[in-house]
JSON list of C-alpha atoms in Angstrom, two decimals:
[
{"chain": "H", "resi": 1, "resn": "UNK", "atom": "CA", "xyz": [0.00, 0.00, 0.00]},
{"chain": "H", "resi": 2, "resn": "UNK", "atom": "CA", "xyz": [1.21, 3.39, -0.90]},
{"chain": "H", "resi": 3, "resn": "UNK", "atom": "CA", "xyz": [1.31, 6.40, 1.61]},
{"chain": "H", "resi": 4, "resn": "UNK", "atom": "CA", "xyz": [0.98, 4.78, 4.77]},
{"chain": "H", "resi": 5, "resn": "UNK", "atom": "CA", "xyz": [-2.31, 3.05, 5.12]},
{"chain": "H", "resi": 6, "resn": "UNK", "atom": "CA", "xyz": [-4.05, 4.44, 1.45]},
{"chain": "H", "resi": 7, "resn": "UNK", "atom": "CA", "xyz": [-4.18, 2.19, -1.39]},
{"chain": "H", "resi": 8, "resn": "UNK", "atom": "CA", "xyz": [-2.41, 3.10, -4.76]},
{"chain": "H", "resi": 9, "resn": "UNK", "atom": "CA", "xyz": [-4.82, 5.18, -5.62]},
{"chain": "H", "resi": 10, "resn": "UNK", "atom": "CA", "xyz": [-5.22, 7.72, -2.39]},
{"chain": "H", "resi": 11, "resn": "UNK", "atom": "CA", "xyz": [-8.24, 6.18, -0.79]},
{"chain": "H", "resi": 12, "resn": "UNK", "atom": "CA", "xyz": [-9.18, 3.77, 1.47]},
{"chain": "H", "resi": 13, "resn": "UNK", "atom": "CA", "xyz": [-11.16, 0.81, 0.47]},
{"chain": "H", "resi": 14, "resn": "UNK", "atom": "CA", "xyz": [-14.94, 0.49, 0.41]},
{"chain": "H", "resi": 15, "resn": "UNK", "atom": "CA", "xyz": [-17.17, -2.15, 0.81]},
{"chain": "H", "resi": 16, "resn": "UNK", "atom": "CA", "xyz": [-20.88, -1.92, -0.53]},
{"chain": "H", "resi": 17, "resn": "UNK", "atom": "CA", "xyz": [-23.27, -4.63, -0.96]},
{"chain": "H", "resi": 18, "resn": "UNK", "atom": "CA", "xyz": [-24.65, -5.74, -3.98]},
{"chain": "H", "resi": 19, "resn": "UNK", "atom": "CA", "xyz": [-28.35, -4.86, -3.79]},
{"chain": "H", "resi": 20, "resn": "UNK", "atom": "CA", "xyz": [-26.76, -1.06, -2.71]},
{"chain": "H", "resi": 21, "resn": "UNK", "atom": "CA", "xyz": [-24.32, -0.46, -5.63]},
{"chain": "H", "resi": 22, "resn": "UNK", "atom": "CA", "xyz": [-27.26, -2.06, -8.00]},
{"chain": "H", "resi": 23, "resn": "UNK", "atom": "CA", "xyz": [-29.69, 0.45, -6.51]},
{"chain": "H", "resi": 24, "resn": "UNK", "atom": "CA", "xyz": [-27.15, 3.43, -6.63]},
{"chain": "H", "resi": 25, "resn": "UNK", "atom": "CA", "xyz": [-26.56, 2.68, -10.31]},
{"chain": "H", "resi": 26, "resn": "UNK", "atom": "CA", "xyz": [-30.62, 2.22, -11.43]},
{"chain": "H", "resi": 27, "resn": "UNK", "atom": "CA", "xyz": [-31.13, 5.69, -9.41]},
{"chain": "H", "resi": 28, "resn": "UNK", "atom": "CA", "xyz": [-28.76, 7.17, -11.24]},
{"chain": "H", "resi": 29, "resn": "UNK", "atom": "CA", "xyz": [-29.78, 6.54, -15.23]},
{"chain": "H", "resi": 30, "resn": "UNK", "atom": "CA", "xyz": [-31.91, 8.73, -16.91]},
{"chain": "H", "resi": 31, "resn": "UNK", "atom": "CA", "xyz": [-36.05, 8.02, -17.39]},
{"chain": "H", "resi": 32, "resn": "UNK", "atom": "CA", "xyz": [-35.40, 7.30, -20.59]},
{"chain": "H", "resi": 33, "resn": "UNK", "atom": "CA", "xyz": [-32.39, 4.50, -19.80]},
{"chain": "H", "resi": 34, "resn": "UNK", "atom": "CA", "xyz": [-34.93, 3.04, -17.16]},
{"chain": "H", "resi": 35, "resn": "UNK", "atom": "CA", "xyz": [-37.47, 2.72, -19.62]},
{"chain": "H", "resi": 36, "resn": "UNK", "atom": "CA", "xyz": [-35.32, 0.06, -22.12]},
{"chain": "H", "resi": 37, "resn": "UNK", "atom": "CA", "xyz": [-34.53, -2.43, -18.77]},
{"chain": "H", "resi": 38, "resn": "UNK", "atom": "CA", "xyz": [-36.26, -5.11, -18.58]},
{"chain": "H", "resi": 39, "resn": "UNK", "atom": "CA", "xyz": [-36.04, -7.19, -14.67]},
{"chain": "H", "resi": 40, "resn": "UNK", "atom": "CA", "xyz": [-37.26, -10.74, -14.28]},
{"chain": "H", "resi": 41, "resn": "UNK", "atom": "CA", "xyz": [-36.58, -11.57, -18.11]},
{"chain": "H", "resi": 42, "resn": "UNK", "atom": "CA", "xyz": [-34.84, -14.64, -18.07]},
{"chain": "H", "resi": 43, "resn": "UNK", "atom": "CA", "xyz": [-32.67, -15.61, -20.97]},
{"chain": "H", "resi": 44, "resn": "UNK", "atom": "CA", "xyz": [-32.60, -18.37, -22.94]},
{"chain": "H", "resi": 45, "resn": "UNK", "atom": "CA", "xyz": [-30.51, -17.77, -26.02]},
{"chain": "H", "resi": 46, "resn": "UNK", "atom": "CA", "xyz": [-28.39, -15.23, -27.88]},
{"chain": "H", "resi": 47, "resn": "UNK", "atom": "CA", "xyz": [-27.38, -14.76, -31.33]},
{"chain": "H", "resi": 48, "resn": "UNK", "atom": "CA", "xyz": [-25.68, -12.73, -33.35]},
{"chain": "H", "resi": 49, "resn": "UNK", "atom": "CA", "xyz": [-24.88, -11.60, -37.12]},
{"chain": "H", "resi": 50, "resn": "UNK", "atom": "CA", "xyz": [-23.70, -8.66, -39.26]},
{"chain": "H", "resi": 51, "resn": "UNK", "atom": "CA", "xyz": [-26.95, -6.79, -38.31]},
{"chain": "H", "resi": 52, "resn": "UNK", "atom": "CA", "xyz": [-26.67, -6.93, -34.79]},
{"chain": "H", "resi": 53, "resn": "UNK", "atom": "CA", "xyz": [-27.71, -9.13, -31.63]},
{"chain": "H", "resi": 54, "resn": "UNK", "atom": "CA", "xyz": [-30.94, -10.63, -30.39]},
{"chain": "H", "resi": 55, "resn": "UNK", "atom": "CA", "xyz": [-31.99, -12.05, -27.13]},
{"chain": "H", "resi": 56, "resn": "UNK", "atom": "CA", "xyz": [-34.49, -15.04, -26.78]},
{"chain": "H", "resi": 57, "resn": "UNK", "atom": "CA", "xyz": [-36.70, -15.44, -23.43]},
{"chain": "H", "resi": 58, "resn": "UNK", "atom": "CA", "xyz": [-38.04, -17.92, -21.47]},
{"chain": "H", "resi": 59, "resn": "UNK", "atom": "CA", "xyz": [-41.12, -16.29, -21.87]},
{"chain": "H", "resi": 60, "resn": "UNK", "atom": "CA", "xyz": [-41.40, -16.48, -25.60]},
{"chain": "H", "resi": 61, "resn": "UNK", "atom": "CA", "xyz": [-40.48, -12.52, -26.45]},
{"chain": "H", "resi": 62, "resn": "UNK", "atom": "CA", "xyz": [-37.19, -11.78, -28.50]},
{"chain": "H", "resi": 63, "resn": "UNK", "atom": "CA", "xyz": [-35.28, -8.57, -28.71]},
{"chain": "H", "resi": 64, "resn": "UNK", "atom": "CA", "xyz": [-32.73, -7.20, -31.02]},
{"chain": "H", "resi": 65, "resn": "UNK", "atom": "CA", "xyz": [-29.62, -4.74, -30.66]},
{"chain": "H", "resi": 66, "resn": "UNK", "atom": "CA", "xyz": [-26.65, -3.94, -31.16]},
{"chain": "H", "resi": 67, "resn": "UNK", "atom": "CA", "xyz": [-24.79, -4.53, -27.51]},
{"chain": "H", "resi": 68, "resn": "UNK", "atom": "CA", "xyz": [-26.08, -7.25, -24.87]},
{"chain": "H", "resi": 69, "resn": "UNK", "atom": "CA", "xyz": [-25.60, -6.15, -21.08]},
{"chain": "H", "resi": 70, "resn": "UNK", "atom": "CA", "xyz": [-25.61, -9.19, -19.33]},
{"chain": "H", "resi": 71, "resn": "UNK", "atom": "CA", "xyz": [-26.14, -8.08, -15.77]},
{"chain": "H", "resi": 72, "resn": "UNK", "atom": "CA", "xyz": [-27.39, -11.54, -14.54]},
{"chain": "H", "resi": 73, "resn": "UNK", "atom": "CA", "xyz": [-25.69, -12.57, -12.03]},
{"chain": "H", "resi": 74, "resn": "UNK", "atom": "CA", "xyz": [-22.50, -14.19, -11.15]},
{"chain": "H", "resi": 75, "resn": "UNK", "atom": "CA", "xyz": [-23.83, -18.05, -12.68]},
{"chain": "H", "resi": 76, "resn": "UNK", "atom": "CA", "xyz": [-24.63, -15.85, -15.72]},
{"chain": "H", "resi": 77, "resn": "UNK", "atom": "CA", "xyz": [-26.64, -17.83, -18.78]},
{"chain": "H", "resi": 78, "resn": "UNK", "atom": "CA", "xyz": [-25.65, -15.04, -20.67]},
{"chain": "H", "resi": 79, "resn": "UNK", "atom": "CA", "xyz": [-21.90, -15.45, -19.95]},
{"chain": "H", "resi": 80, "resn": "UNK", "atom": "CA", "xyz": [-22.34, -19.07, -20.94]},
{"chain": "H", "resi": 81, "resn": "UNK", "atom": "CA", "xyz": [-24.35, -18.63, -24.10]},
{"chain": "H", "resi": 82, "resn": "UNK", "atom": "CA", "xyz": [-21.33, -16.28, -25.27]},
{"chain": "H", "resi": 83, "resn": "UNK", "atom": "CA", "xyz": [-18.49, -18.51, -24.25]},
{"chain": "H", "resi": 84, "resn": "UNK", "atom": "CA", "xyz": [-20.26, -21.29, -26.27]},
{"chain": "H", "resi": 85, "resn": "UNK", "atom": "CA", "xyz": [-20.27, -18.63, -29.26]},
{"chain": "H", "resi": 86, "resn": "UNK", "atom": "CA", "xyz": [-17.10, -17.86, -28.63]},
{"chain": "H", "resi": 87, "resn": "UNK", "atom": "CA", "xyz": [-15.39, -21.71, -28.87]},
{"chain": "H", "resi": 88, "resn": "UNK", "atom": "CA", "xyz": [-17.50, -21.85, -31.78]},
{"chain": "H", "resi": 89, "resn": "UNK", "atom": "CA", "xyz": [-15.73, -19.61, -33.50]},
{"chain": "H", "resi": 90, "resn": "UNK", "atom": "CA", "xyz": [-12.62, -19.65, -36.08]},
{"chain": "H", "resi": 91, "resn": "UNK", "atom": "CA", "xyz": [-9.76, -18.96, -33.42]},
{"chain": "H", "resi": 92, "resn": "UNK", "atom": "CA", "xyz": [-7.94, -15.61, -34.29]},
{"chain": "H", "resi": 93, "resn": "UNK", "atom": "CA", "xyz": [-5.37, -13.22, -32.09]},
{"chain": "H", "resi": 94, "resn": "UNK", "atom": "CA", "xyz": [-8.68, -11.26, -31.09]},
{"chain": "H", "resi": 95, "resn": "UNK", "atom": "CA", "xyz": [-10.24, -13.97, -29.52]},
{"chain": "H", "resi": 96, "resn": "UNK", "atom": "CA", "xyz": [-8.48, -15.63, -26.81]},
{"chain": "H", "resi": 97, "resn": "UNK", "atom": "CA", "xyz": [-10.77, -17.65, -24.54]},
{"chain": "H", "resi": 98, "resn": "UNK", "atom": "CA", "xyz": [-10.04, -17.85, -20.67]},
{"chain": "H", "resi": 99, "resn": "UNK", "atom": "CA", "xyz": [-10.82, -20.61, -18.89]},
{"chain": "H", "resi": 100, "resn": "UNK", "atom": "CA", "xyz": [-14.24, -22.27, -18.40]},
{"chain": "H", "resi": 101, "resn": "UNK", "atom": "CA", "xyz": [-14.06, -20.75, -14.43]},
{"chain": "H", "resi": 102, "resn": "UNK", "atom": "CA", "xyz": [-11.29, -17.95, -13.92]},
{"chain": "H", "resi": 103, "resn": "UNK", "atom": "CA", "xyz": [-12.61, -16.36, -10.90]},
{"chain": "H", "resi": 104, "resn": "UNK", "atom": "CA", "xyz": [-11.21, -18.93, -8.13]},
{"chain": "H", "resi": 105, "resn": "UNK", "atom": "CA", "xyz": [-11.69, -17.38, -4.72]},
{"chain": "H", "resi": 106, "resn": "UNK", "atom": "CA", "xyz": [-11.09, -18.81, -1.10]},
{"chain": "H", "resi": 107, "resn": "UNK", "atom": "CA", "xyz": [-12.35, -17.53, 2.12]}
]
């Protein structure tokens, strides 16, 4: 730690729990950013092409874009869906793949 007790970058650590940082972050978009989320949607596939993205449901609904946010947690079916894509693909410089499970912790 740099300069005495701060970290590297000149403040102290914080620790804020997950519902509060996901609350801090919804009150902070705009109406009209609140307006294109859509909570309790539970995905089921995602595919892409030269047009853009789209996002299948479990509930039968579809959307399309041009960016997927997948904010679903830390199993995330999202995640998964574009690793799967990912291995699927040629293999190029741009594309390295991590492993399967990168994010080893131990308490």
């Amino acid at each position: 730690m740099a300069n005495g007790n701060l970290c590297s970058h000149g403040a102290y650590p914080r620790v804020i729990s997950r519902h509060d940082l996901m609350q801090t972050l919804h009150d902070g978009l705009p109406a009209e950013a609140k307006a294109k989320l859509l909570p309790g949607k539970k995905v089921i596939d995602v595919s892409s092409g030269p047009d853009g993205v789209s996002v299948t449901c479990a509930d039968g609904t579809s959307y399309t874009g041009t960016v997927i946010v997948g904010a679903d947690g830390a199993h995330s079916r999202v995640r998964d869906l574009m690793r799967t894509a990912a291995l699927q693909a040629p293999p190029t410089t741009e594309n390295k793949i991590n492993e399967a499970e990168p994010f080893l912790t131990t308490y």
